[in-house]
Tab-separated table of C-alpha atoms in Angstrom:
chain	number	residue	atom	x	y	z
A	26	UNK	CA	21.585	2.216	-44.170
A	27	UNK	CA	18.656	0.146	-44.077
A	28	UNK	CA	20.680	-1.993	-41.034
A	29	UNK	CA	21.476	0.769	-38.841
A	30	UNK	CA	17.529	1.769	-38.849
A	31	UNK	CA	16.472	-1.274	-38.488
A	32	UNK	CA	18.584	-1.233	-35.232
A	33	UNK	CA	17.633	1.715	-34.100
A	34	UNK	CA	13.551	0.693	-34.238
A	35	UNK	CA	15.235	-1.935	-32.445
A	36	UNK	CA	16.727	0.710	-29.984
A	37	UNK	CA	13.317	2.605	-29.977
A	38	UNK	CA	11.463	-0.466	-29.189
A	39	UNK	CA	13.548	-2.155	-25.891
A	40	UNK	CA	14.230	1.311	-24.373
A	41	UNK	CA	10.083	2.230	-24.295
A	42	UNK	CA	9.590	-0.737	-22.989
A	43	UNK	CA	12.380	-0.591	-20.085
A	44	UNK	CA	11.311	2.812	-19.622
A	45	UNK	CA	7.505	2.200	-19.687
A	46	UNK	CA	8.178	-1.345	-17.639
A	47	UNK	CA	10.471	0.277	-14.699
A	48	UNK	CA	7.463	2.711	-14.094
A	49	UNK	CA	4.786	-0.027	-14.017
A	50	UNK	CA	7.080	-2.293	-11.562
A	51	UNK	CA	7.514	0.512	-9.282
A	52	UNK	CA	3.601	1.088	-9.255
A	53	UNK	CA	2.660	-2.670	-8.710
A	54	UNK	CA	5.535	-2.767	-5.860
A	55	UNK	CA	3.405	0.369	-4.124
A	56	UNK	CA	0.530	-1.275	-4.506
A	57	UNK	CA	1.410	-4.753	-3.398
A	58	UNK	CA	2.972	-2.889	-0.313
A	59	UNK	CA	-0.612	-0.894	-0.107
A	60	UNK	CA	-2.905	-3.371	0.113
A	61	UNK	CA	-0.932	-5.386	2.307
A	62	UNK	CA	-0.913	-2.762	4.642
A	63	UNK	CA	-4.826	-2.437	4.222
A	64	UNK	CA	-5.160	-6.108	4.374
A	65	UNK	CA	-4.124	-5.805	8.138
A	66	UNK	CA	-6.002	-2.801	9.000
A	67	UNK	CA	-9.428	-4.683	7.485
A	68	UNK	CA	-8.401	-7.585	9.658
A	69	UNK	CA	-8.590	-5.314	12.766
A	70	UNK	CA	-11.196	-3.236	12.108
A	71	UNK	CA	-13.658	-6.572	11.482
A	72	UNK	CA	-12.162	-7.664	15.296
A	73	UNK	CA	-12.907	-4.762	16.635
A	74	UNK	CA	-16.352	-3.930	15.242
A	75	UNK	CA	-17.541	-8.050	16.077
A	76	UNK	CA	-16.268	-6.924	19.815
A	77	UNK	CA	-17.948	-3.153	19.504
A	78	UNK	CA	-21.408	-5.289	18.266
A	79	UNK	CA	-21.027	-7.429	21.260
A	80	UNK	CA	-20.186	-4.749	23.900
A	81	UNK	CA	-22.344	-1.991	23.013
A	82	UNK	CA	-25.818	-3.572	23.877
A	83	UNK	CA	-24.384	-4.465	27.622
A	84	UNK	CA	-23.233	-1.056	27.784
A	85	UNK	CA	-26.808	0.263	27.058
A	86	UNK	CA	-28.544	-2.284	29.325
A	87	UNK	CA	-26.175	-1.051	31.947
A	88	UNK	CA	-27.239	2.412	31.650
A	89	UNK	CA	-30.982	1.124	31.885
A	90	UNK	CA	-30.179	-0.175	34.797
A	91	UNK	CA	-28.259	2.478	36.341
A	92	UNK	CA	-31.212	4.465	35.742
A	93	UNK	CA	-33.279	2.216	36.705
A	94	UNK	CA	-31.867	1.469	40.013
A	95	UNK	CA	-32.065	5.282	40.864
A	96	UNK	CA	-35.991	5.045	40.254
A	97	UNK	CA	-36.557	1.875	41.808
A	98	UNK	CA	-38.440	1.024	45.817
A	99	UNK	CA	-36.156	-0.296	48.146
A	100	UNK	CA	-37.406	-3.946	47.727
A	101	UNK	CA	-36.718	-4.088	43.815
A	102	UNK	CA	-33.554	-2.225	44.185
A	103	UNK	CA	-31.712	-5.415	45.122
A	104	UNK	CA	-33.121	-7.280	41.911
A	105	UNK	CA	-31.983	-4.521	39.856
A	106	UNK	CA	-28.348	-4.383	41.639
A	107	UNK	CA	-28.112	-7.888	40.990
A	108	UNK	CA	-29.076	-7.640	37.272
A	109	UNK	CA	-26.657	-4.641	36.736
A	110	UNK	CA	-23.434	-7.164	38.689
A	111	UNK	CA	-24.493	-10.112	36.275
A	112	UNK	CA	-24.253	-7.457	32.877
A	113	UNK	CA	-21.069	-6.128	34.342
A	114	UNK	CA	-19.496	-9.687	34.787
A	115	UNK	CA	-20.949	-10.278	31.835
A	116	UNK	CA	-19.356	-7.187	29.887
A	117	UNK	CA	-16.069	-7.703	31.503
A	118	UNK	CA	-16.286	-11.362	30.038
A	119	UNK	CA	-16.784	-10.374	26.648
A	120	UNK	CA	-13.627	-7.715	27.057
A	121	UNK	CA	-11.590	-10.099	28.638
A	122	UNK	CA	-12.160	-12.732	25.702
A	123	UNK	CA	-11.626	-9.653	23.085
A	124	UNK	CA	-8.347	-9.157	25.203
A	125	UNK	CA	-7.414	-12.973	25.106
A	126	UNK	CA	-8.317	-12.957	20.896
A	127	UNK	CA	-6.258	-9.796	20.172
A	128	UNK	CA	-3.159	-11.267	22.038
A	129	UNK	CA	-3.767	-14.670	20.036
A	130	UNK	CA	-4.144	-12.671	16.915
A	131	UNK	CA	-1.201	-10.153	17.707
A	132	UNK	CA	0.891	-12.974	18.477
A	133	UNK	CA	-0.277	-15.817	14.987
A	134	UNK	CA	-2.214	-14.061	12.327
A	135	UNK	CA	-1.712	-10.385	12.704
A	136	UNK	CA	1.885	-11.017	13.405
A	137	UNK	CA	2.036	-12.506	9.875
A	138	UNK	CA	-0.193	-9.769	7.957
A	139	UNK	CA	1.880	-7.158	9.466
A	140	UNK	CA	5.272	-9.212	8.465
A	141	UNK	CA	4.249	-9.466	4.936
A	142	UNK	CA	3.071	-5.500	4.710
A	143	UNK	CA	6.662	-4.234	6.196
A	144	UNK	CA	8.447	-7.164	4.042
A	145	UNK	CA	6.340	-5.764	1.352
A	146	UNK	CA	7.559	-2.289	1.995
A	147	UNK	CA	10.919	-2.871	1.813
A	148	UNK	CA	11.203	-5.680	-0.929
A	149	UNK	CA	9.282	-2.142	-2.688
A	150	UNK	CA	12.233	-0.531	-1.803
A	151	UNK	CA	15.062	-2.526	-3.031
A	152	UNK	CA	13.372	-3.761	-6.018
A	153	UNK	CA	12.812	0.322	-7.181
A	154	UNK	CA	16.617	0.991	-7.111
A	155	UNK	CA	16.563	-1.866	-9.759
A	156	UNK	CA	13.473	-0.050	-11.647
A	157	UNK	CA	15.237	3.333	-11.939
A	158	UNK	CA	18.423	1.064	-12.975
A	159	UNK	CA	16.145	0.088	-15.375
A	160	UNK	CA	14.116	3.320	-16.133
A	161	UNK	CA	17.509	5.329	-16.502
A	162	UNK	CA	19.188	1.850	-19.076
A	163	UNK	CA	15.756	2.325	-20.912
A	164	UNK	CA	16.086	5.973	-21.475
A	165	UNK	CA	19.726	5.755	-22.627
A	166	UNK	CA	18.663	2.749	-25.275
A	167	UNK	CA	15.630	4.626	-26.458
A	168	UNK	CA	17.624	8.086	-26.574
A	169	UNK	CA	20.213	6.217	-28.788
A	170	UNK	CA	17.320	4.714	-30.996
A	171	UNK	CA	15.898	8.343	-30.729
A	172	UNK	CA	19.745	9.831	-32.399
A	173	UNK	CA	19.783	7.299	-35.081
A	174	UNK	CA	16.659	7.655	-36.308
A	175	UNK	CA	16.753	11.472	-36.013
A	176	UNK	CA	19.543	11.746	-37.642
A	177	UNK	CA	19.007	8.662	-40.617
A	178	UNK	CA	15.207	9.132	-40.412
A	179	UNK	CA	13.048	10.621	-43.281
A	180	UNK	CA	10.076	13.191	-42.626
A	181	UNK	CA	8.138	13.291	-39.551
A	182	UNK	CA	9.501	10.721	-38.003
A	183	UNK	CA	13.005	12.236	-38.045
A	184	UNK	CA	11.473	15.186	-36.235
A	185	UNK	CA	9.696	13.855	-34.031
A	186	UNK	CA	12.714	12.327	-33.281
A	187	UNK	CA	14.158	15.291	-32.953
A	188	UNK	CA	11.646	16.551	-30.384
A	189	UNK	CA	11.776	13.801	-28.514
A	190	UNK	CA	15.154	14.194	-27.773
A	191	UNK	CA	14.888	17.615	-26.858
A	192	UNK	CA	12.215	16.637	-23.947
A	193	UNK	CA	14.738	13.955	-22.796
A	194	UNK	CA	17.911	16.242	-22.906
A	195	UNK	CA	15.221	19.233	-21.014
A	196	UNK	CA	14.380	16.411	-18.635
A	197	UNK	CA	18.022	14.921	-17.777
A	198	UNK	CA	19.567	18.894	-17.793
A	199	UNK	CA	16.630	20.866	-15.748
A	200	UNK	CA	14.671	18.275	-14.410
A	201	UNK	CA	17.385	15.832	-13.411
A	202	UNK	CA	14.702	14.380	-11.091
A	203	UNK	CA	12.969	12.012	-13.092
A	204	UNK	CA	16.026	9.853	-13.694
A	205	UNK	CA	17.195	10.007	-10.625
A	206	UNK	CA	14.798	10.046	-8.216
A	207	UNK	CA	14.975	6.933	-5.959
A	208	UNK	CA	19.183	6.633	-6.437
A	209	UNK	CA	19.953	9.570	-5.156
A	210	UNK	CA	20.230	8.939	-0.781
């Protein structure tokens, strides 16, 4: 007697922590996949707020300018015409190098960061059959620890036991879902 409870704590004990371990894999797998996503999105937003910083003075001296030009004498008006062609080189410069960088970056560092976030996703998704392999092996082993003990237990552990497998049996019969959630297509 004192043998078969001692193997069904053992029972109780490896199936909560499949069961509790196949969750937590599948919610570090989401969140590795997550942040590698929102690694590459920081990356790109930084590139393109360093290019919005650049541009976004030019664009206002332009305007300046433009108005400006519309207020200005004849004589001046040449000055200012220059001025405004040397801030338009100038801003077409700046998007041309922002051009240049993104295709670099698209091409070498980007490329990689956006590798590792789809990789990510889909090691997420083979790895999470092998969690609900494990969630649904967990369940089985702790349900089997739950029977033995339900049925050899004393007191409130043998009913609680008891309830326990009435959640699991609810879950598995109604539910179905929570076993079987990523293996079914």
């Amino acid at each position: 007697m004192k043998l078969i409870q001692a193997i069904a704590y053992v029972l109780l004990l490896v199936g909560l922590v499949l069961v509790v371990g196949a969750r937590g894999m599948d919610s570090l797998a989401a969140a590795q996949s997550a942040r590698l996503t929102a690694k590459l999105s920081l990356a790109q937003a930084e590139f393109n707020q360093e290019y919005a910083g650049k541009t976004v003075g030019l664009e206002a001296e332009l305007r300046k300018l433009a108005t400006d030009l519309s207020a200005a004498e004849a004589d001046a008006r040449q000055g200012l015409i220059d001025q405004q062609s040397a801030k338009r080189t100038e801003l077409q410069d700046i998007n041309q190098e922002k051009a240049d960088k993104q295709a670099e970056l698209d091409a070498g560092e980007w490329r990689e960061l956006r590798d590792e976030a789809e990789n990510a996703k889909h090691t997420a998704v083979m790895r999470g059959y092998w969690h609900d392999v494990g969630f649904v092996g967990g369940t089985v082993v702790l349900t089997l620890g739950l029977v033995v003990v339900g049925f050899f237990g004393r007191g409130g552990e043998r009913w609680v036991c008891l309830v326990m497998i009435a959640i699991i049996t609810f879950s598995l019969y109604i539910g179905g879902m929570a076993w079987t959630g990523s293996l079914l297509p």
